[in-house]
Coordinates of C-alpha atoms and ligand atoms in Angstrom, one line a residue:
X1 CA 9.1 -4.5 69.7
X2 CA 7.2 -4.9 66.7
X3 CA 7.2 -1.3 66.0
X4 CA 10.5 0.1 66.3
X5 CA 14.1 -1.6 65.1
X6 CA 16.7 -2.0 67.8
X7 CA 20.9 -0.8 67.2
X8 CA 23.4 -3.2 68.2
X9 CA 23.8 -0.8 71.6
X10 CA 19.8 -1.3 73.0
X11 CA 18.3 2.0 71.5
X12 CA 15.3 1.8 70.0
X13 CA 13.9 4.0 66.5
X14 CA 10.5 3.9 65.5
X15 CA 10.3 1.6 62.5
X16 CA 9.4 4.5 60.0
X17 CA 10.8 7.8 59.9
X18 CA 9.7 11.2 58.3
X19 CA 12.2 12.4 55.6
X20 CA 12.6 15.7 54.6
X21 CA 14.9 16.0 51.9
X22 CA 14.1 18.4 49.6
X23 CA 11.9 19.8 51.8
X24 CA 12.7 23.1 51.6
X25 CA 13.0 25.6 54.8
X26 CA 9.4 27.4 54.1
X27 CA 7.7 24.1 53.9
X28 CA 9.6 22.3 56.3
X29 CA 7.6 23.6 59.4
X30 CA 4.1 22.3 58.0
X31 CA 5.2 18.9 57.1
X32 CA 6.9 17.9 59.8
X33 CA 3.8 19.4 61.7
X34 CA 1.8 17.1 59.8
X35 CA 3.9 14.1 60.2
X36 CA 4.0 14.6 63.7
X37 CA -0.2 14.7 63.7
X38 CA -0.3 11.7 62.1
X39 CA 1.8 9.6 64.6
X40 CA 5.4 9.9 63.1
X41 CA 7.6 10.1 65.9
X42 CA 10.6 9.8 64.1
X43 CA 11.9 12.7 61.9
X44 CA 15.3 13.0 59.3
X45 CA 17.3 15.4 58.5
X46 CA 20.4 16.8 57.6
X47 CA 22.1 20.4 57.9
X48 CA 23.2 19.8 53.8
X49 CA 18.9 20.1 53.4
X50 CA 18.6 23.8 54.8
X51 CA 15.6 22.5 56.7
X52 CA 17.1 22.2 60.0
X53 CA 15.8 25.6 61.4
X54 CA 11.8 24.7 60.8
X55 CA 12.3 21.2 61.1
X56 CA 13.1 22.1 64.7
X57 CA 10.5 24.5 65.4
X58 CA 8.1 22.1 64.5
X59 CA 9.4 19.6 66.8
X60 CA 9.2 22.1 69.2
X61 CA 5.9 23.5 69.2
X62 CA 4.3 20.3 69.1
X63 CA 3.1 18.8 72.2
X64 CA 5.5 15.9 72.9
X65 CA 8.0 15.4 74.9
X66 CA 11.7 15.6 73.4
X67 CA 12.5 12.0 74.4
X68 CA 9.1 10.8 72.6
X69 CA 10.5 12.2 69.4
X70 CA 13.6 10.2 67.1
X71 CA 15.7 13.2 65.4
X72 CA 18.6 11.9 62.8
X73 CA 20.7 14.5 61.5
X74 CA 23.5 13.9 59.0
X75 CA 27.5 15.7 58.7
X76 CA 27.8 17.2 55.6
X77 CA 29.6 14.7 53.4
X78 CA 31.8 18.0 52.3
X79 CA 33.1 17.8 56.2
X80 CA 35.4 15.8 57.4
X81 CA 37.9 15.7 60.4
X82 CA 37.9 15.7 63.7
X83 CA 37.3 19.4 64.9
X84 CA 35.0 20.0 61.8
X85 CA 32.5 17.2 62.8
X86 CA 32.5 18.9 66.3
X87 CA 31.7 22.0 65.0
X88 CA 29.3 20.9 62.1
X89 CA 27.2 19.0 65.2
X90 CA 27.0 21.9 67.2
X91 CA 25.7 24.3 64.2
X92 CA 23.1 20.9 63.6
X93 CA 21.5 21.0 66.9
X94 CA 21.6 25.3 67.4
X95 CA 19.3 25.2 64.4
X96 CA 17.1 22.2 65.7
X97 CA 17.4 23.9 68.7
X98 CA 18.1 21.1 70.8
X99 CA 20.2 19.8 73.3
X100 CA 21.1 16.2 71.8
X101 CA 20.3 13.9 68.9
X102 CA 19.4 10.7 68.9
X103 CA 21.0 9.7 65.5
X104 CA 23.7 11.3 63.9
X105 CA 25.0 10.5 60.5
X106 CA 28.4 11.0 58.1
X107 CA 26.0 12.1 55.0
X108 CA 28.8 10.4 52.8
X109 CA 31.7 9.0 52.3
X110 CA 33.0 11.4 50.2
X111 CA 32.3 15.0 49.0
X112 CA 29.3 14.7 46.7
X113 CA 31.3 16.1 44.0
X114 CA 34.0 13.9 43.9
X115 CA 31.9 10.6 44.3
X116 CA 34.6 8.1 44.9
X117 CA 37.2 9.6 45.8
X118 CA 38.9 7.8 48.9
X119 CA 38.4 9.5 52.3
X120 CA 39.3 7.1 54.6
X121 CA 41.3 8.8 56.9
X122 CA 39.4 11.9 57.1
X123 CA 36.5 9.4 57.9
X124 CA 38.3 7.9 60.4
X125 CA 38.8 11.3 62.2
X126 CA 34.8 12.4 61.8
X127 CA 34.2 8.8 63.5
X128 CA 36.4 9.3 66.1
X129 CA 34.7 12.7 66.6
X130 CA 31.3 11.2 66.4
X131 CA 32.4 8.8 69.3
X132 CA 33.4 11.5 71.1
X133 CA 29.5 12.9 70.9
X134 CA 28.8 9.9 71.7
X135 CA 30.1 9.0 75.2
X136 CA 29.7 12.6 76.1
X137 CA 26.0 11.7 75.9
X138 CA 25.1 14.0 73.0
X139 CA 24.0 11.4 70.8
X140 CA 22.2 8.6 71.6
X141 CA 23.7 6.6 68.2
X142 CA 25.8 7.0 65.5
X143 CA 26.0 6.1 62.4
X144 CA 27.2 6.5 58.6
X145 CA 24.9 7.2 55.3
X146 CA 25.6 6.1 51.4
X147 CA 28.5 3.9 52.6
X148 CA 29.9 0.4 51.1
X149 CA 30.8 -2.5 52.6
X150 CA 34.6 -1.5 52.5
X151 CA 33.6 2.3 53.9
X152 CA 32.2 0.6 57.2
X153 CA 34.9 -1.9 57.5
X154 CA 37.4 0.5 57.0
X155 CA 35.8 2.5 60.1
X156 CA 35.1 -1.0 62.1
X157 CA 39.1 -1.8 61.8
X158 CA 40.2 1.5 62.7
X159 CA 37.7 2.7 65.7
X160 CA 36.4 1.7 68.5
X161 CA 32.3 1.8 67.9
X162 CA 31.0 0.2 65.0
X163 CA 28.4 2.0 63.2
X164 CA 24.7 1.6 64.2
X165 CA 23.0 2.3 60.9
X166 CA 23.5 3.3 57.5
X167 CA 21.1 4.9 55.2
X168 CA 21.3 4.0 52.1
X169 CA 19.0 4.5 48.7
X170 CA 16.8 1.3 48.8
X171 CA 13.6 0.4 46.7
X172 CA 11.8 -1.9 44.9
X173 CA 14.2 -3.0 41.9
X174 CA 17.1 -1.7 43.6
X175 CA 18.0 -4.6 45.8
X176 CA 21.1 -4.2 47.8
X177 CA 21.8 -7.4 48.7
X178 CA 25.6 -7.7 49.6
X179 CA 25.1 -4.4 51.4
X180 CA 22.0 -5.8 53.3
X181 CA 23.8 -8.8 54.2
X182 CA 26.9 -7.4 55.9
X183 CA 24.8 -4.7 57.6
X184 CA 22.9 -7.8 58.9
X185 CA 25.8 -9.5 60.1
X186 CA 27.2 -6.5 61.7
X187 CA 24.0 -5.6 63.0
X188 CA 23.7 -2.6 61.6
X189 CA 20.4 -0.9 61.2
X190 CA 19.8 -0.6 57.2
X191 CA 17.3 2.6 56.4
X192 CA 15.7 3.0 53.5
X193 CA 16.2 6.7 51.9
X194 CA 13.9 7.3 48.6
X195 CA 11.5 4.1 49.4
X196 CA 9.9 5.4 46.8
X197 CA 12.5 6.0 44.4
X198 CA 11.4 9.6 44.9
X199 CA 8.1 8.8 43.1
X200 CA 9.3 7.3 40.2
X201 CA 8.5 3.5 41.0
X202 CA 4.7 4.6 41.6
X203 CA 4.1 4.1 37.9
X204 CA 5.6 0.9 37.1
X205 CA 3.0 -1.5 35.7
X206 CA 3.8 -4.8 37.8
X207 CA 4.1 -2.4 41.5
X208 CA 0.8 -0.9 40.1
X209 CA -0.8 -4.6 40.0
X210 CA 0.6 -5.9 42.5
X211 CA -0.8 -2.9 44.7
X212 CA -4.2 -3.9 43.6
X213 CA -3.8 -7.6 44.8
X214 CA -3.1 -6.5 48.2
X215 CA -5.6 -4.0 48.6
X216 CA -3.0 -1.4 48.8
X217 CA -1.5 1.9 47.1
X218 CA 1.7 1.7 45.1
X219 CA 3.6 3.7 47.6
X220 CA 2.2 1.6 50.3
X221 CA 3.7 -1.5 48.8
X222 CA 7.0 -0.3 48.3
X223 CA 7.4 1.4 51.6
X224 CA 6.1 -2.1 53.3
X225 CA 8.8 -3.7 51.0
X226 CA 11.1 -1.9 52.8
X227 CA 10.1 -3.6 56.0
X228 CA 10.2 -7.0 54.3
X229 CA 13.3 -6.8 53.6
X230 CA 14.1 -5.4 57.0
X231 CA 15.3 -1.8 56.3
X232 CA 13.6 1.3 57.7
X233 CA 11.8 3.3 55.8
X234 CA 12.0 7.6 55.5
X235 CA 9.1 8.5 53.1
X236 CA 8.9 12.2 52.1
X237 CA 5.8 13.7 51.4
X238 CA 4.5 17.7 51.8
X239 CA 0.9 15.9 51.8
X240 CA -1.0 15.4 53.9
X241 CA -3.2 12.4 52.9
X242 CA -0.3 10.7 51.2
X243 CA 2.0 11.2 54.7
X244 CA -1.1 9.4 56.3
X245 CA -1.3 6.7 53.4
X246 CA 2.6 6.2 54.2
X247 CA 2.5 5.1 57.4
X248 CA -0.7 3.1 57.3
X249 CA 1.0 -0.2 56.9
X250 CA -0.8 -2.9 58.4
X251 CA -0.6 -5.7 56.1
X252 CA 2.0 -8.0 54.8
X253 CA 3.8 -9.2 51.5
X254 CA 4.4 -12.9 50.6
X255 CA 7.9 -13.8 50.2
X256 CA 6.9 -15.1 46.7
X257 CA 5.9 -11.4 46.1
X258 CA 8.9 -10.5 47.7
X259 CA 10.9 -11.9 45.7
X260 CA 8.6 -10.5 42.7
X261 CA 9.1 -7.1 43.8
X262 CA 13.1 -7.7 44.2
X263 CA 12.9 -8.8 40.7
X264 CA 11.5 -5.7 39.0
X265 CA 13.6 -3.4 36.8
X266 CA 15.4 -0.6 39.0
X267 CA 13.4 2.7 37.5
X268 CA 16.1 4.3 38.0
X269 CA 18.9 2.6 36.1
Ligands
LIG301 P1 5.0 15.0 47.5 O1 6.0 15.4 48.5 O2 4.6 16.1 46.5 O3 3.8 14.3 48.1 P2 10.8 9.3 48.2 O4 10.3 9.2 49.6 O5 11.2 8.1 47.5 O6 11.9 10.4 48.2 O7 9.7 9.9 47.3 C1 9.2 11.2 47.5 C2 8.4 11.6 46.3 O8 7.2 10.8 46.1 C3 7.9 13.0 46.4 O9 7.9 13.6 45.1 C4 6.4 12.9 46.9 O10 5.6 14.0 46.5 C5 6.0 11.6 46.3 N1 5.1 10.8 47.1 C6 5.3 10.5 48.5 N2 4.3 9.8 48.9 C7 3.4 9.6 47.9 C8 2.2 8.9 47.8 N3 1.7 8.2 48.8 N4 1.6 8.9 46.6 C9 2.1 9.5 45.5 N5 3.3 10.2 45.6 C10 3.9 10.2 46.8

C-alpha cells in the first residue's frame, strides 16, 4: 500500500507518524488532538517523554476506533532485563490507558548517560521480554531505537524475532547509509526521528532553494526526503498549520536531487 510501510511479519504502519518528543505533558493533549484532526493515524511516544498520560487521553477522546490508530511507545533505555521491560510496558500502557501497543521500542542501547557502553546481554534479556509481549498478543511489533548494525545483529544471533524497526536520527545531510542498507536487507522498517533535524536544517540555503524548485516548504522537502530514501518519517510540531504542512506530501523528489540533498552538510555536525 502506497500509504503505509509493511514489517517483515505483515503489519502495516501508516507511512508518517506524529512525534511527540519534547512535547511536554500540558501540551501533549492538544497536539496529538490536532494531529489526529488532520489525518495522522499514527502517534510516537515514549514513557522517558512524560507525555504518555495526555498522549493517551487524546487518543482516547477522539472519535476513532483503537485499531484505526498506530501507537509506538519506547523502554526506557535506562531499563534493561527481563522483569524490568515487563514492568516498564505495563506502567507504558496504564498511562496510555490502553490495552496493547502496536509498536514497542528499546529507546537505546545503552543508558543515555553512558552512550556506548556495551549492554548486550541486558539487551538480550529486554528482547526476550519483548518477545514475550509479543506472542502474548500485547504488541502487535517490536522493535529497537538508536541501534547499530552490531546492536541488532547481536539481538538477531541471540533471539528468536528479529527486530521490526529501528528509529534512528535521520535527515537531510545525515545520511545513514550502512545503517539503511542492513536494515534493508533485514527488512527492517527504518523511521526517521528529527526529519527535521529538530528545525535546524529549515535554514540551510541549498534545502531553502531547492524547496522553492519544487513548489514546496523546507520542512516539506526534508520530511519527503525521508520517504525517498525509504524511512518513515515522525515530525513534531505543537502547530497546527505546520502539523498540516507536514503531512501534505504529495509530490516527489528526483533522484538527482536526491542525491543533492544526501550531499548537503549535516547541520548538526
Ligand atoms: P514547533 O513544535 O514549535 O512547531 P523534528 O521533527 O526534526 O524534531 O523538528 C521539530 C522542530 O521543528 C520543532 O522545533 C518544531 O517547532 C519545528 N517545526 C516542525 N515543523 C515545522 C514546519 N513545518 N516549519 C517550521 N518549523 C517546524
Amino acid at each position: 500500500k502506497e500509504n503505509s510501510f509493511v514489517f517483515h511479519n505483515g503489519v502495516e504502519i501508516p507511512n508518517i507518524g506524529f512525534g511527540t518528543w519534547q512535547i511536554p505533558n500540558e501540551e501533549a493533549y492538544d497536539a496529538v488532538t490536532m494531529a489526529l484532526k488532520n489525518g495522522y493515524t499514527h502517534i510516537d511516544t515514549a514513557l522517558a517523554y512524560q507525555n504518555e498520560e495526555n498522549v493517551g487521553k487524546a487518543i482516547k477522546d477522539f472519535d476513532l476506533p483503537r485499531e484505526e490508530i498506530f501507537i509506538t511507545s519506547k523502554l526506557p533505555a535506562q531499563i534493561k532485563g527481563y522483569d524490568e521491560t515487563l514492568e516498564a510496558f505495563n506502567t507504558t500502557i496504564t498511562n496510555l490507558g490502553v490495552d496493547y501497543l502496536d509498536l514497542y521500542l528499546i529507546h537505546a542501547p545503552w543508558p543515555w548517560d553512558e552512550k556506548g557502553a556495551d549492554y548486550t546481554e541486558e539487551n538480550i534479556q529486554s528482547w526476550k521480554a519483548m518477545e514475550k509481549l509479543y506472542n502474548d498478543g500485547k504488541i502487535r511489533t517490536i522493535g529497537v531505537s538508536n541501534f547499530s548494525v552490531s546492536d541488532i545483529q547481536a539481538l538477531i544471533d541471540a533471539c528468536d524475532i528479529v527486530p521490526m524497526a529501528n528509529q534512528i536520527p535521520f535527515y537531510v545531510g545525515h545520511d545513514q547509509e550502512d545503517l539503511l542498507a542492513f536494515c534493508k536487507e533485514h527488512n527492517i522498517v527504518v523511521e526517521a526521528y528529527s526529519p527535521l533535524a529538530t528545525g535546524q536544517t529549515l535554514n540551510s540555503p541549498k534545502i531553502k532553494e531547492m524547496a522553492e524548485k519544487y513548489g514546496v516548504t523546507p520542512a516539506q522537502l526534508c520530511i519527503r526526503y525521508c520517504l525517498e530514501r525509504e524511512t518513515l518519517p515522525l515530525p513534531k510540531s505543537t502547530h497546527e498549520e505546520r502539523i498540516v504542512e507536514n503531512s501534505e506530501l504529495d509530490f516527489t523528489i528526483s533522484p538527482e536531487d536526491v542525491k543533492k540533498l544526501d550531499a548537503v552538510e549535516d547541520v548538526r555536525k
